[in-house]
Short mmCIF file of C-alpha atoms and ligand atoms in Angstrom, two decimals:
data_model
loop_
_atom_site.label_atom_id
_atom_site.label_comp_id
_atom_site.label_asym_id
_atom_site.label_seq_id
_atom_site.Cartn_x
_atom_site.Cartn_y
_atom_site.Cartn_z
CA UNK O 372 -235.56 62.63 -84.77
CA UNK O 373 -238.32 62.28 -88.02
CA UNK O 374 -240.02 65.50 -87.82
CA UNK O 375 -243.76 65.13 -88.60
CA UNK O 376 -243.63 67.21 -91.52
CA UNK O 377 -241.26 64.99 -93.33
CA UNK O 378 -244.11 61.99 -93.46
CA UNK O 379 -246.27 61.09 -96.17
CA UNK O 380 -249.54 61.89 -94.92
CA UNK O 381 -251.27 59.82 -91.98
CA UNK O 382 -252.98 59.49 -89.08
CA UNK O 383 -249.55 60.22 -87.27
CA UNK O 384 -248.78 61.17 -84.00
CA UNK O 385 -248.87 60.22 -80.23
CA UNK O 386 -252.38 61.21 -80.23
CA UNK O 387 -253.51 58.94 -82.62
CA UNK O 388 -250.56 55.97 -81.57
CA UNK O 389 -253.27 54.44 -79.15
CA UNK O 390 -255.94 54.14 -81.29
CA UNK O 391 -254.04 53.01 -83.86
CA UNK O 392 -252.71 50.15 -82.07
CA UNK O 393 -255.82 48.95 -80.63
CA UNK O 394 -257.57 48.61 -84.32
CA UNK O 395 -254.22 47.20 -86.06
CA UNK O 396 -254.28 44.67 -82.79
CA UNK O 397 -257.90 43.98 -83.58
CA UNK O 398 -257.23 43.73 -87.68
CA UNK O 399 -253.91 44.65 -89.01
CA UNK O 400 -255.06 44.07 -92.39
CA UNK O 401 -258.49 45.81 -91.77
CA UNK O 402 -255.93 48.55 -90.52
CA UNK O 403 -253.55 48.79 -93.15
CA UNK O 404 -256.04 48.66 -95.72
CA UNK O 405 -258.42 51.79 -94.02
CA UNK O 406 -255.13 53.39 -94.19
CA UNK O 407 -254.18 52.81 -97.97
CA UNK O 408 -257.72 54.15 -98.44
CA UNK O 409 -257.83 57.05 -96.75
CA UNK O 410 -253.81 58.50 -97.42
CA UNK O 411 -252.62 57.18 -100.06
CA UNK O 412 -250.71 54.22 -101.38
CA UNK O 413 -247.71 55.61 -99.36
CA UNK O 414 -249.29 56.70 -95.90
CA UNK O 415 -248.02 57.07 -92.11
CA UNK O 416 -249.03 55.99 -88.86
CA UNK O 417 -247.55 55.63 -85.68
CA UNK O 418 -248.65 52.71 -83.32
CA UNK O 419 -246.44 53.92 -80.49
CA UNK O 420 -243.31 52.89 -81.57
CA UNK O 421 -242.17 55.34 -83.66
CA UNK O 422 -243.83 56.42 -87.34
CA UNK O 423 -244.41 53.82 -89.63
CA UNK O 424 -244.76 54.69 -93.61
CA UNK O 425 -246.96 51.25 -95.24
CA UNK O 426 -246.26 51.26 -99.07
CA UNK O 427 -248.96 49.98 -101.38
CA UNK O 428 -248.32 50.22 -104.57
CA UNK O 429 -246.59 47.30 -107.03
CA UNK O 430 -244.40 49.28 -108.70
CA UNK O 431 -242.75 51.78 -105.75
CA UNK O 432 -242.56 48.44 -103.64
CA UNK O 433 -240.77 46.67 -106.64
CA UNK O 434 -238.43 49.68 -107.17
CA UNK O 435 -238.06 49.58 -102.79
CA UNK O 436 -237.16 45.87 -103.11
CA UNK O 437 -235.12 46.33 -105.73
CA UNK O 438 -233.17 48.84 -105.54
CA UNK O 439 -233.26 50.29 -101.99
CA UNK O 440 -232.61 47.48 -99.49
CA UNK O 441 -229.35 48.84 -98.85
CA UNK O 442 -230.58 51.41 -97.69
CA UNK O 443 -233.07 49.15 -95.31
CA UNK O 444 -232.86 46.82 -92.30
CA UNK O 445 -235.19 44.60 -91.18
CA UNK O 446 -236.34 46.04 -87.44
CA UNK O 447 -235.03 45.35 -84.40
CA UNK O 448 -238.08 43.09 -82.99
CA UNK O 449 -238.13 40.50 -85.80
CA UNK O 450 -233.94 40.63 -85.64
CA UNK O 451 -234.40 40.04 -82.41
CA UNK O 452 -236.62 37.39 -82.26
CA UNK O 453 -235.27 35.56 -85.44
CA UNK O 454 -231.72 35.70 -84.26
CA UNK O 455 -233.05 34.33 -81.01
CA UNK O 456 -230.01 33.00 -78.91
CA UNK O 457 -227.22 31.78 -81.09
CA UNK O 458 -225.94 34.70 -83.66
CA UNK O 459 -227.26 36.12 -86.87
CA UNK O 460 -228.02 34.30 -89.96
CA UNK O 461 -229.27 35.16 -93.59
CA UNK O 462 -232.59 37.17 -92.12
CA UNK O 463 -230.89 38.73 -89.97
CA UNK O 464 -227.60 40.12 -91.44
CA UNK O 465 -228.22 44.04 -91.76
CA UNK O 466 -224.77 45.15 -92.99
CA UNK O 467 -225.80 45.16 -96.61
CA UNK O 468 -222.11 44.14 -98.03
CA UNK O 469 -222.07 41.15 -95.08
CA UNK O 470 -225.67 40.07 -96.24
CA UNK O 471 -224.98 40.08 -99.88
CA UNK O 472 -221.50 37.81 -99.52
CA UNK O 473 -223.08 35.71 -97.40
CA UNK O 474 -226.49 35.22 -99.91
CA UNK O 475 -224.38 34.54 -102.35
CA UNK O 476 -221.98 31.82 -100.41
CA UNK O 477 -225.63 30.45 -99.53
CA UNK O 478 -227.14 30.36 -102.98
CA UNK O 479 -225.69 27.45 -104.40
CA UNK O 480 -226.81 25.30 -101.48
CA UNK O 481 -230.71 25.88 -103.25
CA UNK O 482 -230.00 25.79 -106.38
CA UNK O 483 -232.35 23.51 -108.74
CA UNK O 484 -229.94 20.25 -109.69
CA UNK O 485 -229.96 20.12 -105.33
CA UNK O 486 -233.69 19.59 -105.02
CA UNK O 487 -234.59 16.03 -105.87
CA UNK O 488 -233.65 14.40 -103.27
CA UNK O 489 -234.49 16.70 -100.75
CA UNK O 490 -237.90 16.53 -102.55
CA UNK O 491 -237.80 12.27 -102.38
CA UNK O 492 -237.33 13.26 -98.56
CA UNK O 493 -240.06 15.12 -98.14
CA UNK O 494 -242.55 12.69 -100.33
CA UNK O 495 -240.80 9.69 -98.10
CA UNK O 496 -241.80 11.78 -94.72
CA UNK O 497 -245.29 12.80 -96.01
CA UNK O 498 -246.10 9.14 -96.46
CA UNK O 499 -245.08 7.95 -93.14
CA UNK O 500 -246.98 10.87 -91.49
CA UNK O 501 -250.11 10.25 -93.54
CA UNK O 502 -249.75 6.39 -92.97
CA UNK O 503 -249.37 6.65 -89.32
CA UNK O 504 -253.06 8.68 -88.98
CA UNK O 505 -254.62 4.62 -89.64
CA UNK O 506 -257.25 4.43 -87.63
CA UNK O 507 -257.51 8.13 -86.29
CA UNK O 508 -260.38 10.21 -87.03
CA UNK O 509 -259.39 13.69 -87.21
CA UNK O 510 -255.96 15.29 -86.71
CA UNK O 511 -254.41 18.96 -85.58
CA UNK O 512 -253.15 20.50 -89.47
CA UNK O 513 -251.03 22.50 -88.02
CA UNK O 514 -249.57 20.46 -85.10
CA UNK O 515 -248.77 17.60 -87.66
CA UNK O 516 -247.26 19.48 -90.79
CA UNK O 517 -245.01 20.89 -87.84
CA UNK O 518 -244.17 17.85 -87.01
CA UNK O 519 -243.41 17.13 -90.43
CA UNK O 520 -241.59 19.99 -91.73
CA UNK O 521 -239.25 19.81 -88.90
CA UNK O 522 -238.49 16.13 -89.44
CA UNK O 523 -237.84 17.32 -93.00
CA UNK O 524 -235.50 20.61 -91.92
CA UNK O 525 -233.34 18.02 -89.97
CA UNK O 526 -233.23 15.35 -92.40
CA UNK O 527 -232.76 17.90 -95.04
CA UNK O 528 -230.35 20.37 -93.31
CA UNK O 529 -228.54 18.63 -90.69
CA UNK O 530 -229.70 14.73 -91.80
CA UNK O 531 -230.78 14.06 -88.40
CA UNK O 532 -233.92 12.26 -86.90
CA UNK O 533 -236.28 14.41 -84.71
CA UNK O 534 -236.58 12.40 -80.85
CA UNK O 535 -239.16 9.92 -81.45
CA UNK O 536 -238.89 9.33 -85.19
CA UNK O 537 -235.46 7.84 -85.84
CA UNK O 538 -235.97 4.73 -88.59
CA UNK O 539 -232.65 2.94 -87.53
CA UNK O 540 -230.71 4.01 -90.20
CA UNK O 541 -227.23 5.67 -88.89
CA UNK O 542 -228.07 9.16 -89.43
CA UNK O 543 -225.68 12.03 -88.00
CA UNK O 544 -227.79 12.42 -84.86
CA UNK O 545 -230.98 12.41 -82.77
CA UNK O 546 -232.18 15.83 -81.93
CA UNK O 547 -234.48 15.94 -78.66
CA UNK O 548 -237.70 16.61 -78.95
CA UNK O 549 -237.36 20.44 -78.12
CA UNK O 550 -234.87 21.60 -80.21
CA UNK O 551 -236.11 19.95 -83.35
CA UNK O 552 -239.94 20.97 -83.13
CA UNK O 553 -239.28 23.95 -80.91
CA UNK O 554 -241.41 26.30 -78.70
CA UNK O 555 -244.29 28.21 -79.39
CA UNK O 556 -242.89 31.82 -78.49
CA UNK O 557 -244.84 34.45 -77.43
CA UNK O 558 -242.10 38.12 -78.14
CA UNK O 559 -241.84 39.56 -74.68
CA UNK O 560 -242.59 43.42 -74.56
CA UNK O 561 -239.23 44.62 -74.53
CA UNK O 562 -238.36 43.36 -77.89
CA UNK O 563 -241.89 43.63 -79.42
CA UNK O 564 -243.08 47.21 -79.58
CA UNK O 565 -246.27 47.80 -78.99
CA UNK O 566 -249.25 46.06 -80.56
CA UNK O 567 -246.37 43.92 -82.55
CA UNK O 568 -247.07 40.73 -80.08
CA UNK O 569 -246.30 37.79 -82.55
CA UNK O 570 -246.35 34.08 -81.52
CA UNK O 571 -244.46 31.71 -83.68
CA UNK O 572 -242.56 28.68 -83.16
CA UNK O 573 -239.12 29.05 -82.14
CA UNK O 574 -235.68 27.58 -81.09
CA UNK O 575 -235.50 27.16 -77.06
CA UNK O 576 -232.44 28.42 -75.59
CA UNK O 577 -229.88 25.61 -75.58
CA UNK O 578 -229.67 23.92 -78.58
CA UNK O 579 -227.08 21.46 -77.44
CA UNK O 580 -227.52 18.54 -79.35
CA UNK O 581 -227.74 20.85 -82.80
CA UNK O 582 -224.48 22.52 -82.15
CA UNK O 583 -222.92 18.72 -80.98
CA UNK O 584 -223.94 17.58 -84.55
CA UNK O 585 -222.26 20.66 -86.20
CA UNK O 586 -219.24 20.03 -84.32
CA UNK O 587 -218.83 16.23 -84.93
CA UNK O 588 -219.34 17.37 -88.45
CA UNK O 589 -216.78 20.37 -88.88
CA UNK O 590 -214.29 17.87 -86.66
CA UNK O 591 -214.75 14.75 -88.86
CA UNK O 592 -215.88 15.93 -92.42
CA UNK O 593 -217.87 13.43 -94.73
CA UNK O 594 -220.69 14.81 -97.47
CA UNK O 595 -223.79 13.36 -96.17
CA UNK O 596 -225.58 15.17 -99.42
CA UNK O 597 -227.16 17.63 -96.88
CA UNK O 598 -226.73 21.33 -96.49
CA UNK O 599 -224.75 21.00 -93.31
CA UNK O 600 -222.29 19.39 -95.38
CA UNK O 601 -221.82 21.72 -98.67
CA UNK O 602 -221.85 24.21 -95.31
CA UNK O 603 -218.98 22.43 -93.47
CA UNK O 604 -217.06 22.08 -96.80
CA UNK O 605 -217.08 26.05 -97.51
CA UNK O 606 -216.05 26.49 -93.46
CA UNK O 607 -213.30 24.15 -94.25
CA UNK O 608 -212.05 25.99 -97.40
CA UNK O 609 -212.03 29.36 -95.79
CA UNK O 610 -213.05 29.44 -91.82
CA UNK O 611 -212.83 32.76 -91.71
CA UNK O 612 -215.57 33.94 -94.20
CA UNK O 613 -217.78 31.17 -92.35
CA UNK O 614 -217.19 30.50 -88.95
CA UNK O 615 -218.23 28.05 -86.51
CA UNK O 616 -220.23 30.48 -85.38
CA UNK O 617 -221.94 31.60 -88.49
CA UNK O 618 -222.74 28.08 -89.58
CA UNK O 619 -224.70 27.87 -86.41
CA UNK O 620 -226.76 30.46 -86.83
CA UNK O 621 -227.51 29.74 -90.58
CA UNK O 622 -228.02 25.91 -89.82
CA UNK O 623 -230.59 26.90 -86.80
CA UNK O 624 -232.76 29.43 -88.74
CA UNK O 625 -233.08 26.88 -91.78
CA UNK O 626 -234.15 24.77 -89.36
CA UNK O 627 -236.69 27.15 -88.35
CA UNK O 628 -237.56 28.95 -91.54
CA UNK O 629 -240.57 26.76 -92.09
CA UNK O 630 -241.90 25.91 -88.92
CA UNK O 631 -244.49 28.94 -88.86
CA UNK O 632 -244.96 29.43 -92.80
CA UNK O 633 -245.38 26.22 -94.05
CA UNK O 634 -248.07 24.78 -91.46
CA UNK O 635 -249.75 27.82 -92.10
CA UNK O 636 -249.78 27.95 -96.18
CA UNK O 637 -251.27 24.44 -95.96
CA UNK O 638 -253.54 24.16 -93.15
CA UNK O 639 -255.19 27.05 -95.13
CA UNK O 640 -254.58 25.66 -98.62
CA UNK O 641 -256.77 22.79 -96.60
CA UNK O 642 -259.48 24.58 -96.11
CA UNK O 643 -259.91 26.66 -99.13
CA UNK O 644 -259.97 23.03 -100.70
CA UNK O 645 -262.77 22.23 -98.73
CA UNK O 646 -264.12 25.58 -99.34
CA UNK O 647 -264.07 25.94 -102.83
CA UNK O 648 -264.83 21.61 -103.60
CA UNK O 649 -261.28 21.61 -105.07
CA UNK O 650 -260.87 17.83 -103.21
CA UNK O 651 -261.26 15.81 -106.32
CA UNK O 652 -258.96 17.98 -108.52
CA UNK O 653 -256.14 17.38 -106.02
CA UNK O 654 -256.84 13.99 -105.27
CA UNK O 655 -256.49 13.76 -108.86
CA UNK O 656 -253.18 15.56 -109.10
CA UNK O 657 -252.13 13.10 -105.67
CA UNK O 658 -251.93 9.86 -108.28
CA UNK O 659 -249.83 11.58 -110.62
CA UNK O 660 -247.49 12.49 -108.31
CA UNK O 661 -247.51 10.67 -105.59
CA UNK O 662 -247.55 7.62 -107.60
CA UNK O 663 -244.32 8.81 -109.60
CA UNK O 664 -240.93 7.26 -109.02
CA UNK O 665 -239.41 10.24 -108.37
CA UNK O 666 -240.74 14.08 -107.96
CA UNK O 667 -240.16 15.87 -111.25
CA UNK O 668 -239.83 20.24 -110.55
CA UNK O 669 -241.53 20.42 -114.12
CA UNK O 670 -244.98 18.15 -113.34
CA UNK O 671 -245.21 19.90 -110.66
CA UNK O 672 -244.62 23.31 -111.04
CA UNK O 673 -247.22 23.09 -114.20
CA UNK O 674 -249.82 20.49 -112.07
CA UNK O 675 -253.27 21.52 -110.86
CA UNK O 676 -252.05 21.54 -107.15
CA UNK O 677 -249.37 24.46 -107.44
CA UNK O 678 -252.09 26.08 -108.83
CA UNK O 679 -254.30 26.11 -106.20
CA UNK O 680 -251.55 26.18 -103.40
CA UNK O 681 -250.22 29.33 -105.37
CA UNK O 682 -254.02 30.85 -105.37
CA UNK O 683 -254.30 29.79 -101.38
CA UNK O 684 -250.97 31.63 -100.34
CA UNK O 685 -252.42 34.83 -102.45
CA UNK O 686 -255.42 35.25 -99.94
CA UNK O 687 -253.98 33.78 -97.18
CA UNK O 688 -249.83 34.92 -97.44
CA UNK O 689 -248.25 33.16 -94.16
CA UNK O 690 -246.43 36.47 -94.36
CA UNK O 691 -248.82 38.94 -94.78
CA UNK O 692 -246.52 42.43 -93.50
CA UNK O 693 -242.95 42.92 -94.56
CA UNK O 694 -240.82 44.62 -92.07
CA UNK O 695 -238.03 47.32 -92.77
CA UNK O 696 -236.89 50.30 -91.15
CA UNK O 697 -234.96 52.89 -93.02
CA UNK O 698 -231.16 52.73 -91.99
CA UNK O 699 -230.14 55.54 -94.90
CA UNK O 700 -232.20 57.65 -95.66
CA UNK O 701 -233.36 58.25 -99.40
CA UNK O 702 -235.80 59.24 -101.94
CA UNK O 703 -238.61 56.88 -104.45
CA UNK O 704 -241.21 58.49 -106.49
CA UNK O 705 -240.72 61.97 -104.68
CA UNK O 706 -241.49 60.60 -101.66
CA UNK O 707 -238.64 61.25 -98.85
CA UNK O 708 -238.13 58.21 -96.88
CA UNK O 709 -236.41 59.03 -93.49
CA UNK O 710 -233.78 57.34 -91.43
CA UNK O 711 -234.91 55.61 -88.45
CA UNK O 712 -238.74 55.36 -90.10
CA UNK O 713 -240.30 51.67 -90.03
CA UNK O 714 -240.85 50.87 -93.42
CA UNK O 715 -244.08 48.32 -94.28
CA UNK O 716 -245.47 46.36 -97.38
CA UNK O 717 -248.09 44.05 -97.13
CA UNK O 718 -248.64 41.35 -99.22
CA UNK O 719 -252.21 40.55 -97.77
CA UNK O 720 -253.17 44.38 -99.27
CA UNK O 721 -251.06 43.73 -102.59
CA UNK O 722 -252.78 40.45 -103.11
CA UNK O 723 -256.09 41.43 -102.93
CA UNK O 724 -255.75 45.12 -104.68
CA UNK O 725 -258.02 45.31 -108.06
CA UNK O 726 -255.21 46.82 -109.75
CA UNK O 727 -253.37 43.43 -109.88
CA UNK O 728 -255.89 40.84 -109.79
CA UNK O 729 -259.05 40.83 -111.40
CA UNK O 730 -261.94 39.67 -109.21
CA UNK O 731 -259.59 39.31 -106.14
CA UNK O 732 -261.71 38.06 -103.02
CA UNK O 733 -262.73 35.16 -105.47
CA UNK O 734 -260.42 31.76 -105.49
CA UNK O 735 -259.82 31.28 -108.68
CA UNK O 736 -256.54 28.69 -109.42
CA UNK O 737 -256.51 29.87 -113.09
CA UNK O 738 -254.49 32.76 -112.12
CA UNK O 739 -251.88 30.61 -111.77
CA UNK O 740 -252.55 27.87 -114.65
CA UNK O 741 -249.78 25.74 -115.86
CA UNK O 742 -247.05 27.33 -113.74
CA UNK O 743 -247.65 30.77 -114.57
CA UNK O 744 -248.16 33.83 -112.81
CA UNK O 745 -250.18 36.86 -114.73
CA UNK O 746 -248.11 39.68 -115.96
CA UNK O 747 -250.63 42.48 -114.16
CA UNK O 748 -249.78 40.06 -110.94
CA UNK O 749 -246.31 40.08 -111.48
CA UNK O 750 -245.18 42.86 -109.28
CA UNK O 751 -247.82 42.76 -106.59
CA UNK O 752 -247.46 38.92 -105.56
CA UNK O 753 -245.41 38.07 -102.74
CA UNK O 754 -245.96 35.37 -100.75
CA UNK O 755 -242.36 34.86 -100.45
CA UNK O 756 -241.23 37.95 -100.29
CA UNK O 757 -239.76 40.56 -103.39
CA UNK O 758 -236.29 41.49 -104.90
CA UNK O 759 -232.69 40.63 -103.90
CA UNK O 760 -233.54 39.38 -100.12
CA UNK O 761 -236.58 37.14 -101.40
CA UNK O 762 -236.87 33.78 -99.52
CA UNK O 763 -233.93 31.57 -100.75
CA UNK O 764 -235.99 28.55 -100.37
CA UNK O 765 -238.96 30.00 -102.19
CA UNK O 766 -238.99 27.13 -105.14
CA UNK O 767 -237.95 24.76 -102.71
CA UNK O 768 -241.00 25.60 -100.36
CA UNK O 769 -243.60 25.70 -103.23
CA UNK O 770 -242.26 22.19 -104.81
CA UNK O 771 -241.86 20.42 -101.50
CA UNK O 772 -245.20 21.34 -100.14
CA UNK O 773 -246.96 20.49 -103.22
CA UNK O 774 -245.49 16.81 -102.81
CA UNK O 775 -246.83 17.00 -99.16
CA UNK O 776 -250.36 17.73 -100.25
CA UNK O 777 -250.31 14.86 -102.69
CA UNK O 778 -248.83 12.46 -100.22
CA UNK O 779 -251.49 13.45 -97.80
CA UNK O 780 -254.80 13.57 -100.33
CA UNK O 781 -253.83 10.33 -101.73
CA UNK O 782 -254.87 8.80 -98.56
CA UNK O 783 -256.95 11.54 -96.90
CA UNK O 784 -259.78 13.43 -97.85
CA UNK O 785 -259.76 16.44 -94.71
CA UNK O 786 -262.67 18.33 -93.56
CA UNK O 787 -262.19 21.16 -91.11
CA UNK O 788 -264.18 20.55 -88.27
CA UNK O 789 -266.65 22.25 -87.36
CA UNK O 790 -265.76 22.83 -83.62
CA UNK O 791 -262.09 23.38 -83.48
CA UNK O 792 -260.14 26.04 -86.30
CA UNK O 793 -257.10 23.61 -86.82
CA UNK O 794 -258.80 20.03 -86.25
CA UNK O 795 -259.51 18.33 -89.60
CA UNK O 796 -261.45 15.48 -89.74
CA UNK O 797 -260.47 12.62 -91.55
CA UNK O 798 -262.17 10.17 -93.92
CA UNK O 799 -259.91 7.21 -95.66
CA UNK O 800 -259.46 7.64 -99.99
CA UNK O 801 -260.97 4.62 -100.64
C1 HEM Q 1353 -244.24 28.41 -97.06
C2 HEM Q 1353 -242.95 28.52 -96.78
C3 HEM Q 1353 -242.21 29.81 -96.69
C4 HEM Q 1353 -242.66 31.11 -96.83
C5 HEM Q 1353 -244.08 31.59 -97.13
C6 HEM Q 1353 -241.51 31.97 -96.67
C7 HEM Q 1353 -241.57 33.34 -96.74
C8 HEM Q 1353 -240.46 34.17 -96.69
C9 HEM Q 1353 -240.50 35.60 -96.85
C10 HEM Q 1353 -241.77 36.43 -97.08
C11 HEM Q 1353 -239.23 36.06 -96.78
C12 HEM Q 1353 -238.78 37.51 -96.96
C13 HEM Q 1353 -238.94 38.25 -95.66
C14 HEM Q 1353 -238.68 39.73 -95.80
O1 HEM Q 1353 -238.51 40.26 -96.90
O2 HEM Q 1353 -238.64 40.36 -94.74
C15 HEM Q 1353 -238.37 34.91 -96.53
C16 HEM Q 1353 -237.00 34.98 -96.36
C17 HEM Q 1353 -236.21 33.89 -96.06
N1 HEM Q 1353 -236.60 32.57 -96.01
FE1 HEM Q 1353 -238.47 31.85 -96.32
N2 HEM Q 1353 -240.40 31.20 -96.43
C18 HEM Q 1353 -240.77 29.89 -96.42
C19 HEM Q 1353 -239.97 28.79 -96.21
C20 HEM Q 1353 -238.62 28.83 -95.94
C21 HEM Q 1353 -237.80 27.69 -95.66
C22 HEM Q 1353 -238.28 26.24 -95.57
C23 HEM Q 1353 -236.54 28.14 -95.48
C24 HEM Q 1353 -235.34 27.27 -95.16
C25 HEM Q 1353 -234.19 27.42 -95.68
C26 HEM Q 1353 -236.56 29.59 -95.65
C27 HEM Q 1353 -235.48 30.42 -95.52
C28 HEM Q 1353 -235.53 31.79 -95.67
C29 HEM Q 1353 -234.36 32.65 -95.51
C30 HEM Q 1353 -232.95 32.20 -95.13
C31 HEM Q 1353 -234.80 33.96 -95.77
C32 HEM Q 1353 -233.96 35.24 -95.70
C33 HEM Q 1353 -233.39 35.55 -97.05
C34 HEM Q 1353 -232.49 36.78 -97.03
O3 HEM Q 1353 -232.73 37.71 -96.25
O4 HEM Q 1353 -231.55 36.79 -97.85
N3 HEM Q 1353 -237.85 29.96 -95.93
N4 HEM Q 1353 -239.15 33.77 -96.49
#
């Protein structure tokens, strides 16, 4: 039982669990941010689930990144609806020694030398996708780069075709429709406490034909270059440290990762492109690399695009709260930090706090000129995430989306229409 007095301070308590609900359901970030104001850069609320302490300062949430998620887990509403139906993978693990073995068997399977052709992938996709749109006028962002990223997570993780898109060429399955692009999925109230309602894409229940593929794989073992395989290989090597079991649940929530994230970082990097009359300087950037053999990490890393795609994901984070709840208790900066409290950092706060970025409700790509990221920005930006559990396909992500937008705005110029929030309409790059 947390006993009131142990808090930072807050608006905490039943009495004020209601109202602090219905504003955080309203505007979470309007919420968070009235909070910070008022109490503190460490503050507590309670939005009738339990108190909740929201840290908002760059260097206590670098030192609770760094050195305290040990003594964190990540809460049992986004365990429970990341896990979903098939067993625990890297974001879910909360033993810290399990999470950190398995991180580090996982590792490898990002590391730089594996990205090229996972990258020539995604270019190869984006051009079909952006191809096929001949003769449409406007499309649904989000629905599309769905679309797209899951063909990519298949080809990329399992080399399978999504139901629909198969090009013939003998991969290791077809995955129905269902499985590979999911379901939009509402949390039901029993996992989801309180004003936490979130709606993101997810696995359905059955997902046959993914586990049939894994099987085939582990029963008859050839390295199709994808992760399934270095995956398979390690399971071979050593079933016990990775089971049948545990390669499912890995496999399905890479499959996953970037369903929500990445539809949402560029149907916004979309319209702050639009916004801000950035459409030239990308379309630029699109014959550079677009028109180059092969995707090179260093062009774009250092091109005009990351720049602004880095910039977009600052004001619009696709993960804008980080969850934790305290699972042993401890101490940072004199602050006691309870077990059993829900633990909160927000990188839509951190990215638009004067203290780390000058000007911040301005969109200015600069920031992030020629790969860089400012030293005052350094421990306040977080789009994917801070310290040892950080997203493992972070440079992945960043790279593979900024071939996307080039293989798209070499043939597109998009407009967000004026009626609907995620139809774009299109116009031909002559
Ligand atoms: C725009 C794209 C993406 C964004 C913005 C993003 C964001 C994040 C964030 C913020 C976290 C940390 C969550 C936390 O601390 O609670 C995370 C973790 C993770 N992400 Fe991503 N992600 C993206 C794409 C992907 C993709 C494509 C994959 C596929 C492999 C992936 C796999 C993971 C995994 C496995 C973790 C958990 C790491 C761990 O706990 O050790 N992410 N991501």
């Amino acid at each position: 039982m947390v006993r009131l007095s142990d808090l930072p301070p807050g608006p905490s308590g039943a009495q004020h669990a209601r109202l602090n609900a219905e504003f955080f359901k309203r505007d979470p970030l309007g919420f968070l941010g009235q909070l910070s104001d008022t109490f503190g850069d460490v503050a507590s609320f309670d939005l009738g689930t339990g108190p909740i302490v929201l840290v908002n300062d760059g260097d206590l949430v670098r030192d609770l990144f760094r050195f305290h998620e040990a003594h964190m887990r990540k809460p049992r509403f986004l365990r429970d609806s990341n896990r979903g139906h098939w067993g625990d993978g890297l974001t879910t693990l909360d033993d810290p020694d399990v999470w950190r073995a398995r991180r580090y068997q996982l590792l490898p399977l990002f590391r730089a030398a594996l990205r090229k052709p996972r990258l020539l992938i995604a270019a190869e996709l984006a051009r079909s996708m952006a191809e096929s749109w001949a003769g449409r006028s406007s499309v649904n962002l989000p629905h599309e780069i769905r679309l797209l990223t899951a063909r990519i997570a298949l080809r990329t993780v399992i080399d399978a075709d999504l139901e629909g898109y198969a090009d013939g060429r003998g991969r290791s399955g077809l995955v129905p429709f269902a499985e590979g692009y999911g379901e939009d999925f509402t949390s039901p109230a029993d996992i989801t406490p309180g004003a936490l309602r979130m709606t993101r894409p997810r696995a359905p229940k059955d997902m046959d034909s993914v586990r049939s593929i894994i099987d085939t794989r582990i029963g008859d073992f050839k390295d199709r270059g994808d992760v399934l395989s270095a995956l398979v290989q390690m399971h071979l090597a050593d079933p016990e440290t990775l089971t049948r079991q545990d390669i499912a649940g890995e496999v399905i929530q890479m499959l996953y990762a970037g369903h929500l994230t990445i539809p949402l970082a560029l149907t916004a990097l979309w319209r702050d492109v639009h916004d801000y009359s950035l459409d030239e300087q990308v379309a630029a950037d699109a014959m550079t690399i677009d028109g180059a053999p092969e995707p090179s990490a260093q062009v774009l890393g250092a091109s005009r695009t990351m720049a602004i795609l880095r910039e977009s994901m600052r004001l619009s984070p696709p993960a804008p709260i980080l969850y934790r709840e305290v699972s042993r208790g401890f101490e940072t900066a004199g602050c006691q930090m309870v077990q059993g409290v829900g633990l909160w950092v927000s990188p839509g706060l951190l990215h638009r706090d004067t203290r780390y970025f000058s000007d911040p409700s301005n969109f200015i790509p600069d920031r992030f000129a020629a790969g860089r990221i400012p030293q005052t920005a350094a421990k306040a930006y977080m789009p994917f995430g801070a310290g040892p559990r950080v997203c493992i396909a972070a440079a992945q992500s960043l790279l593979q989306m900024t071939v996307i937008i080039a293989a798209i705005t070499g043939r597109w110029s998009l407009t967000p229409s004026a009626a609907e929030p995620e139809v774009f309409d299109l116009q031909p790059r002559i």
